Amino acid sequence: MSTGLELKTCDIAALVRSGKRSAVDVTQAVLADIEARDSTLNCVTRLLHERALQAAAEVDRKVAAGEDPGALAGVPFGIKDLFDVQGQITTAGSVVLRNDPPSDEDAVLVARLLEAGAIPVALTNMDEFAYGFATDNAHNGVTRNPHALDRLAGGSSGGSAAGVAASMFSLGLGSDTNGSIRVPASLCGVWGLRATQGRLSVEGSYPFVASLDTVGPFADSASGLQACFEALTKETMVPVDTANLRIARLGGWFADNMSAPMQAAVDGLAEFLGAGTVVELPEVARARAAAFIISASEGAALHLDRLKERAADYDPAVRDRLLAGALLPATLIFKAHRLRNWFRAEMHKAFTDVDVLIAPAVVGESPRFDEPLIEVGGEMVSARANLGLYTQPLTLAGFPVLTVPLVVPGLPLGAQLVARPGREDILLALGRRLEESGIALARRV
């Protein structure tokens, strides 16, 4: 019998809700599968055996009693280890927090998925304190891309994205400050949503950059992503007619440096959607620089006191970035925030005659571990540092972004679809259209 994960989110929920499948049986199979396979991929840092089976038993009880078990009944999900889970220590991927007391309650998003009947099966690997694009953790090891074990899964939410891509769980929770959902969703070939900043609660999640942090889900399908988002917001999406949407491509910065496969993939997406218009945002390079500065300075401020006492306990790469951030002058930080406000206003102007903007999510396919450099602007630069080339500038505005796993030959590639704040309904409707048309599909192994 199938473990359940040969099926997608909404199919699992339908079977469990109807009583044709037991949530406990699905959960037991999922836990056994993760134990058997994760040593190769390293998506998971802790399995939640007891909590998962308790939640599954409650779902089955409700089904047997004729009660509503929730729209996501029996659907397994992974949780980036910066979200609080009752009874677990929230480590944010660091040994620095491993002796903290266990959480008294679940993070808001974890609680909402539980209310919808979803089953929390694992805490997932991440870059320490969410500061990175690789999910290469000095304490917990590197997460491997399920589609090519010699390549990165992306980060910092790579454990959640790779776990969905590996069919270990159907949904994953992640965070996205500068691209930490969008980059791994693209490299692992799954759906990912960076919600409008502030729309999904960050309560119970360990902060990185408070003024930029967002949270959101990964999913095995566009329909599963919508069902997850509806559970997280406790809102039902009103149907959107996508036929008359005004869709354009982002040019300039977002049209340069793409690999040939990514260029072909974005061209194909734009052609399918009739996106003949090109929109150029001003000062994108400066916007990306501002995102770097704000992230480094706020991250440093959060950790500085602890760094003075326990610097040696940090991942060396993260420690060095934080220490560098602590040295940034106040005038530069002020200018970065001022640019952020200006760039947000320019983003709003870009949507005057447009409903959706298309951009690549990453430069190209996932880098190999032994492939440290990529070409950007005619120069060879750090592959890991530039995985956020197209995601970081959009961070400043706080607009919602859907990562679309495009159907392409070779390794996975993803595109960003951007909408106005609060218009996740447009993005999710468009995602379902792309899925139904076979243009975008999650790639799972």
XYZ file of C-alpha atoms in Angstrom:
445
model
C 0.000 0.000 0.000
C 1.142 3.558 -0.699
C 2.667 5.501 2.176
C 0.339 8.327 1.187
C 3.078 10.520 -0.260
C 2.716 9.053 -3.714
C -0.446 11.111 -3.465
C -0.575 14.888 -3.175
C -1.810 17.038 -0.306
C -5.465 17.355 -1.238
C -5.759 13.677 -2.219
C -4.362 12.538 1.135
C -6.753 14.830 2.990
C -9.740 13.610 0.958
C -8.966 9.950 1.685
C -8.436 10.537 5.404
C -11.522 12.737 5.716
C -13.639 10.054 4.024
C -12.303 7.336 6.320
C -10.720 5.435 3.428
C -7.255 5.979 4.883
C -6.152 6.153 8.493
C -4.151 9.197 9.511
C -2.202 7.001 11.930
C -1.262 4.571 9.142
C -0.122 7.420 6.894
C 1.892 8.969 9.722
C 3.573 5.735 10.739
C 4.621 5.114 7.139
C 5.935 8.667 6.810
C 7.990 8.447 10.001
C 9.464 5.088 8.930
C 10.275 6.482 5.480
C 12.090 9.493 6.918
C 14.097 7.256 9.242
C 15.061 5.049 6.314
C 16.037 7.738 3.811
C 17.004 10.954 5.549
C 20.535 9.862 6.389
C 21.314 10.459 2.714
C 19.520 13.791 2.301
C 19.777 15.334 5.796
C 16.503 17.253 5.573
C 15.460 16.503 9.150
C 17.072 17.407 12.463
C 14.439 15.856 14.763
C 11.530 13.491 14.218
C 8.375 14.267 16.191
C 7.217 10.668 16.695
C 5.024 11.081 19.760
C 3.515 14.409 18.725
C 2.805 13.190 15.196
C 1.070 9.992 16.291
C -1.006 11.865 18.887
C -2.174 14.337 16.247
C -2.943 11.531 13.797
C -4.934 9.596 16.390
C -7.009 12.705 17.096
C -7.754 13.100 13.383
C -8.902 9.473 13.170
C -11.039 9.914 16.293
C -12.814 12.890 14.736
C -13.438 11.008 11.508
C -14.892 8.042 13.404
C -17.086 10.360 15.482
C -18.426 12.195 12.449
C -16.648 15.408 13.416
C -14.813 17.641 10.978
C -11.122 16.618 11.129
C -9.983 19.670 9.175
C -9.255 20.480 5.562
C -5.719 19.060 5.812
C -6.640 15.926 7.733
C -3.737 13.500 7.882
C -1.387 15.586 5.719
C 2.198 15.402 7.071
C 4.254 18.593 7.319
C 7.814 19.541 8.203
C 8.736 22.558 10.307
C 11.828 24.706 9.890
C 13.594 24.612 13.235
C 13.015 28.264 14.017
C 9.295 27.750 14.717
C 8.282 26.884 18.263
C 6.881 23.386 18.748
C 5.459 22.629 22.162
C 7.851 20.504 24.199
C 10.766 21.038 21.798
C 13.736 23.397 22.060
C 13.744 25.914 19.218
C 17.384 25.916 18.120
C 17.184 28.018 14.911
C 19.865 25.674 13.621
C 22.406 26.600 16.293
C 24.070 24.913 19.248
C 23.917 28.313 20.924
C 20.245 27.746 21.788
C 20.337 24.012 22.492
C 20.199 24.464 26.261
C 17.226 26.828 26.171
C 13.998 25.595 27.806
C 11.500 23.763 25.586
C 8.706 25.825 24.068
C 5.531 26.102 26.103
C 3.297 26.320 23.046
C 3.299 26.004 19.296
C 4.074 28.879 16.964
C 0.913 30.365 15.476
C 1.457 28.783 12.062
C 2.163 25.352 13.542
C -0.988 25.608 15.643
C -3.091 26.581 12.639
C -1.930 23.630 10.582
C -2.707 21.349 13.517
C -6.186 22.879 13.748
C -6.653 22.000 10.083
C -5.771 18.367 10.812
C -2.219 18.378 9.434
C 0.366 16.197 11.157
C 3.726 17.645 12.363
C 6.308 14.956 11.608
C 9.711 16.631 11.748
C 11.848 19.669 12.447
C 13.977 20.516 9.439
C 17.529 21.618 8.749
C 18.389 25.259 8.033
C 21.295 27.679 7.830
C 22.191 28.796 11.347
C 19.851 31.601 12.434
C 18.505 31.652 8.832
C 21.599 33.538 7.651
C 22.472 31.830 4.373
C 21.245 30.489 1.041
C 22.716 26.972 1.167
C 21.387 25.006 4.199
C 24.977 24.087 4.932
C 25.027 24.026 8.706
C 28.255 23.689 10.695
C 26.382 21.849 13.466
C 23.823 19.759 11.558
C 25.509 19.246 8.207
C 24.433 20.097 4.670
C 21.044 19.254 3.179
C 21.409 17.605 -0.221
C 19.228 18.313 -3.204
C 16.979 15.260 -3.722
C 17.347 15.604 -7.505
C 21.163 15.602 -7.454
C 22.942 14.580 -4.272
C 26.091 16.489 -5.186
C 24.194 19.791 -5.285
C 22.751 22.297 -2.823
C 19.111 22.311 -1.783
C 19.265 26.074 -1.281
C 18.472 27.901 1.908
C 17.933 28.924 4.489
C 14.738 26.810 4.515
C 16.355 23.988 2.547
C 15.344 21.159 4.864
C 11.650 21.939 4.431
C 11.913 22.370 0.648
C 14.029 19.258 0.128
C 11.754 17.206 2.372
C 8.768 18.062 0.197
C 10.783 17.357 -2.950
C 11.866 14.003 -1.502
C 8.204 13.061 -0.765
C 9.011 12.803 2.948
C 6.181 15.171 3.799
C 3.598 17.039 1.732
C 3.933 20.520 3.194
C 6.743 22.454 4.837
C 6.961 25.635 6.874
C 9.769 28.054 6.117
C 10.806 31.651 6.549
C 11.906 34.132 3.904
C 13.876 37.267 4.709
C 15.938 37.590 1.540
C 14.825 34.546 -0.435
C 14.925 31.661 2.014
C 11.691 30.161 0.661
C 12.061 31.232 -2.955
C 15.611 29.971 -3.531
C 15.182 26.403 -2.171
C 11.715 26.082 -3.737
C 13.279 26.847 -7.107
C 16.331 24.609 -6.696
C 14.293 21.680 -5.327
C 11.394 22.045 -7.759
C 8.497 22.618 -5.353
C 5.903 25.329 -4.808
C 6.767 28.055 -2.316
C 4.987 31.190 -1.144
C 6.524 34.247 0.456
C 3.372 35.892 1.764
C 2.823 39.639 1.966
C 4.969 40.858 4.831
C 2.834 40.829 7.964
C 0.001 38.715 6.560
C 1.147 35.492 8.232
C 1.995 35.656 11.907
C 5.660 35.395 12.878
C 4.669 34.833 16.522
C 6.607 31.871 17.831
C 9.312 32.017 15.173
C 12.898 32.942 15.972
C 13.706 36.288 14.320
C 16.512 37.078 11.933
C 15.758 40.575 10.592
C 12.591 41.785 12.244
C 11.900 44.521 9.701
C 12.128 42.099 6.747
C 11.179 38.657 8.094
C 8.279 36.799 6.514
C 7.061 33.218 6.846
C 5.291 30.891 4.470
C 4.721 27.371 3.149
C 6.188 24.904 0.673
C 3.891 22.395 -1.016
C 3.784 19.472 -3.417
C 1.129 21.120 -5.597
C -0.510 24.462 -6.297
C -3.792 23.181 -4.877
C -1.971 21.957 -1.770
C -0.277 25.316 -1.383
C -3.630 27.079 -1.543
C -5.180 24.706 0.989
C -2.207 25.282 3.285
C -2.366 29.055 2.914
C -6.091 29.037 3.655
C -5.400 27.061 6.831
C -2.635 29.459 7.857
C -4.800 32.547 7.312
C -8.129 30.962 8.316
C -9.524 32.499 5.132
C -11.084 30.919 2.060
C -9.733 32.248 -1.209
C -12.358 33.780 -3.486
C -11.992 32.402 -7.046
C -10.049 34.662 -9.391
C -10.529 34.759 -13.149
C -6.971 34.607 -14.479
C -7.941 35.075 -18.136
C -7.794 38.862 -18.046
C -4.856 39.368 -15.715
C -2.322 41.918 -16.903
C 1.024 40.134 -16.722
C 4.442 41.591 -17.495
C 8.077 40.584 -17.195
C 10.614 42.319 -15.022
C 13.509 43.514 -17.188
C 16.866 45.106 -16.520
C 18.471 43.451 -13.499
C 16.013 40.543 -13.735
C 16.822 39.872 -17.401
C 20.603 39.687 -16.976
C 22.870 36.825 -15.870
C 20.389 33.980 -16.359
C 21.760 30.647 -17.546
C 20.561 29.529 -20.966
C 18.127 26.959 -19.447
C 16.674 29.561 -17.084
C 16.334 32.084 -19.898
C 14.442 29.520 -21.983
C 12.225 28.582 -19.040
C 11.258 32.179 -18.234
C 10.718 32.937 -21.926
C 8.361 29.964 -22.163
C 6.429 31.021 -19.076
C 6.090 34.581 -20.339
C 4.902 33.381 -23.731
C 2.289 31.093 -22.196
C 0.971 33.914 -20.007
C 1.042 36.482 -22.799
C 3.496 38.645 -20.901
C 4.781 40.776 -23.748
C 5.270 43.925 -21.708
C 8.555 44.527 -19.884
C 8.683 46.551 -16.662
C 11.955 47.853 -15.267
C 12.370 48.742 -11.610
C 14.817 51.538 -10.778
C 17.955 51.174 -8.665
C 17.649 47.399 -8.220
C 21.340 46.966 -7.414
C 21.041 49.545 -4.643
C 17.896 47.843 -3.373
C 19.789 44.571 -3.102
C 22.623 46.348 -1.300
C 20.113 47.884 1.104
C 18.706 44.434 1.854
C 22.232 43.237 2.646
C 22.871 46.188 4.955
C 19.571 45.971 6.825
C 19.971 42.201 7.262
C 23.556 42.440 8.496
C 22.894 45.309 10.893
C 19.692 43.952 12.437
C 21.083 40.429 12.648
C 24.171 41.761 14.391
C 22.126 43.816 16.851
C 20.114 40.723 17.779
C 23.176 38.576 18.452
C 25.860 41.010 19.563
C 25.607 40.473 23.325
C 25.709 36.703 22.885
C 28.570 36.943 20.416
C 30.640 38.758 23.025
C 30.304 35.742 25.304
C 30.018 32.756 22.937
C 31.428 33.677 19.535
C 33.208 30.324 19.217
C 29.895 28.457 19.404
C 28.533 30.058 16.238
C 28.882 28.669 12.739
C 32.071 30.503 11.647
C 30.547 31.785 8.410
C 27.483 33.156 10.219
C 29.588 34.608 13.033
C 31.780 36.529 10.603
C 28.787 38.010 8.773
C 27.211 39.075 12.052
C 30.406 40.664 13.308
C 30.802 42.538 10.044
C 27.216 43.778 10.405
C 28.016 45.132 13.854
C 30.629 47.428 12.293
C 28.273 49.105 9.817
C 27.947 52.861 10.433
C 24.575 54.210 11.495
C 24.458 56.635 8.573
C 24.657 53.750 6.086
C 21.909 51.839 7.870
C 19.704 54.950 7.852
C 20.258 55.377 4.113
C 19.362 51.716 3.518
C 16.021 52.117 5.312
C 15.309 55.335 3.445
C 16.010 53.574 0.148
C 13.714 50.774 1.231
C 10.787 53.169 1.649
C 11.494 54.745 -1.737
C 11.834 51.372 -3.477
C 8.547 50.161 -1.989
C 6.824 53.186 -3.487
C 8.442 52.441 -6.857
C 7.165 48.862 -6.661
C 3.640 50.154 -6.144
C 4.038 52.356 -9.219
C 5.127 49.321 -11.238
C 1.722 47.765 -10.612
C -0.262 50.729 -11.945
C -1.068 48.876 -15.170
C -0.007 45.366 -14.197
C -1.439 42.621 -11.967
C 1.487 40.182 -11.937
C 5.207 40.505 -12.622
C 7.412 37.594 -13.719
C 11.062 37.203 -12.698
C 13.519 34.319 -12.448
C 13.971 32.954 -8.940
C 17.638 32.026 -9.320
C 20.349 32.413 -11.944
C 20.224 28.751 -12.955
C 20.343 25.190 -11.698
C 21.571 24.317 -8.230
C 25.340 24.656 -7.778
C 27.412 21.580 -6.985
C 29.162 21.491 -3.616
C 32.490 21.663 -5.442
C 31.337 24.487 -7.717
C 31.975 27.632 -5.657
C 31.781 30.238 -8.443
C 29.219 31.405 -11.001
C 29.428 34.170 -13.581
C 27.547 37.373 -12.789
C 28.112 40.551 -14.768
C 31.064 38.997 -16.552
C 32.866 38.190 -13.298
C 33.237 34.933 -11.383
C 31.625 35.362 -7.980
C 30.541 33.182 -5.053
C 27.686 30.923 -6.110
C 26.249 30.726 -2.601
C 26.358 34.470 -1.968
C 24.562 35.148 -5.235
C 21.755 32.609 -5.058
C 19.615 35.526 -3.890
C 20.495 37.739 -6.840
C 16.843 38.007 -7.962
C 15.119 37.514 -4.607
C 16.916 40.021 -2.380
C 15.838 43.211 -4.195
C 12.161 42.223 -4.018
C 12.549 41.633 -0.287
C 12.561 45.348 0.450
C 9.018 45.994 -0.768
C 7.314 43.199 1.193
C 5.107 42.139 -1.737
C 3.830 38.530 -2.004
C 5.833 36.210 -4.266
C 4.891 32.752 -5.516
C 7.719 30.454 -6.578
C 6.583 28.364 -9.550
C 8.378 25.041 -10.278
C 8.638 25.130 -14.062
C 8.478 22.006 -16.202
C 11.949 21.932 -17.753
C 14.499 19.333 -18.838
C 17.393 18.749 -16.477
C 17.502 20.017 -12.920
C 14.640 22.070 -11.394
C 14.238 25.767 -12.114
C 11.703 28.174 -10.656
C 10.235 31.556 -11.468
C 8.905 34.269 -9.189
C 5.391 35.630 -9.699
C 4.905 38.902 -7.839
C 1.593 40.597 -7.001
C 0.411 43.607 -5.008
C 0.347 43.304 -1.219
C -2.537 41.135 -0.069
C -3.150 39.587 -3.491
C -2.041 36.060 -2.781
C -5.404 35.065 -4.250
C -4.213 36.155 -7.696
C -0.929 34.296 -7.340
C -2.533 31.082 -6.124
C -5.169 31.147 -8.854
C -2.484 31.690 -11.465
C -0.416 28.892 -9.952
C -3.319 26.477 -10.252
C -3.814 27.493 -13.877
C -0.145 26.813 -14.613
C -0.357 23.457 -12.851
C -3.505 22.414 -14.700
C -1.883 23.417 -17.984
C 1.256 21.391 -17.280
C 3.504 24.459 -17.367
C 4.462 24.176 -13.693
C 4.535 21.005 -11.597
C 6.320 20.085 -8.404
C 9.083 17.591 -9.042
C 9.291 14.897 -6.372
C 11.434 11.829 -5.961
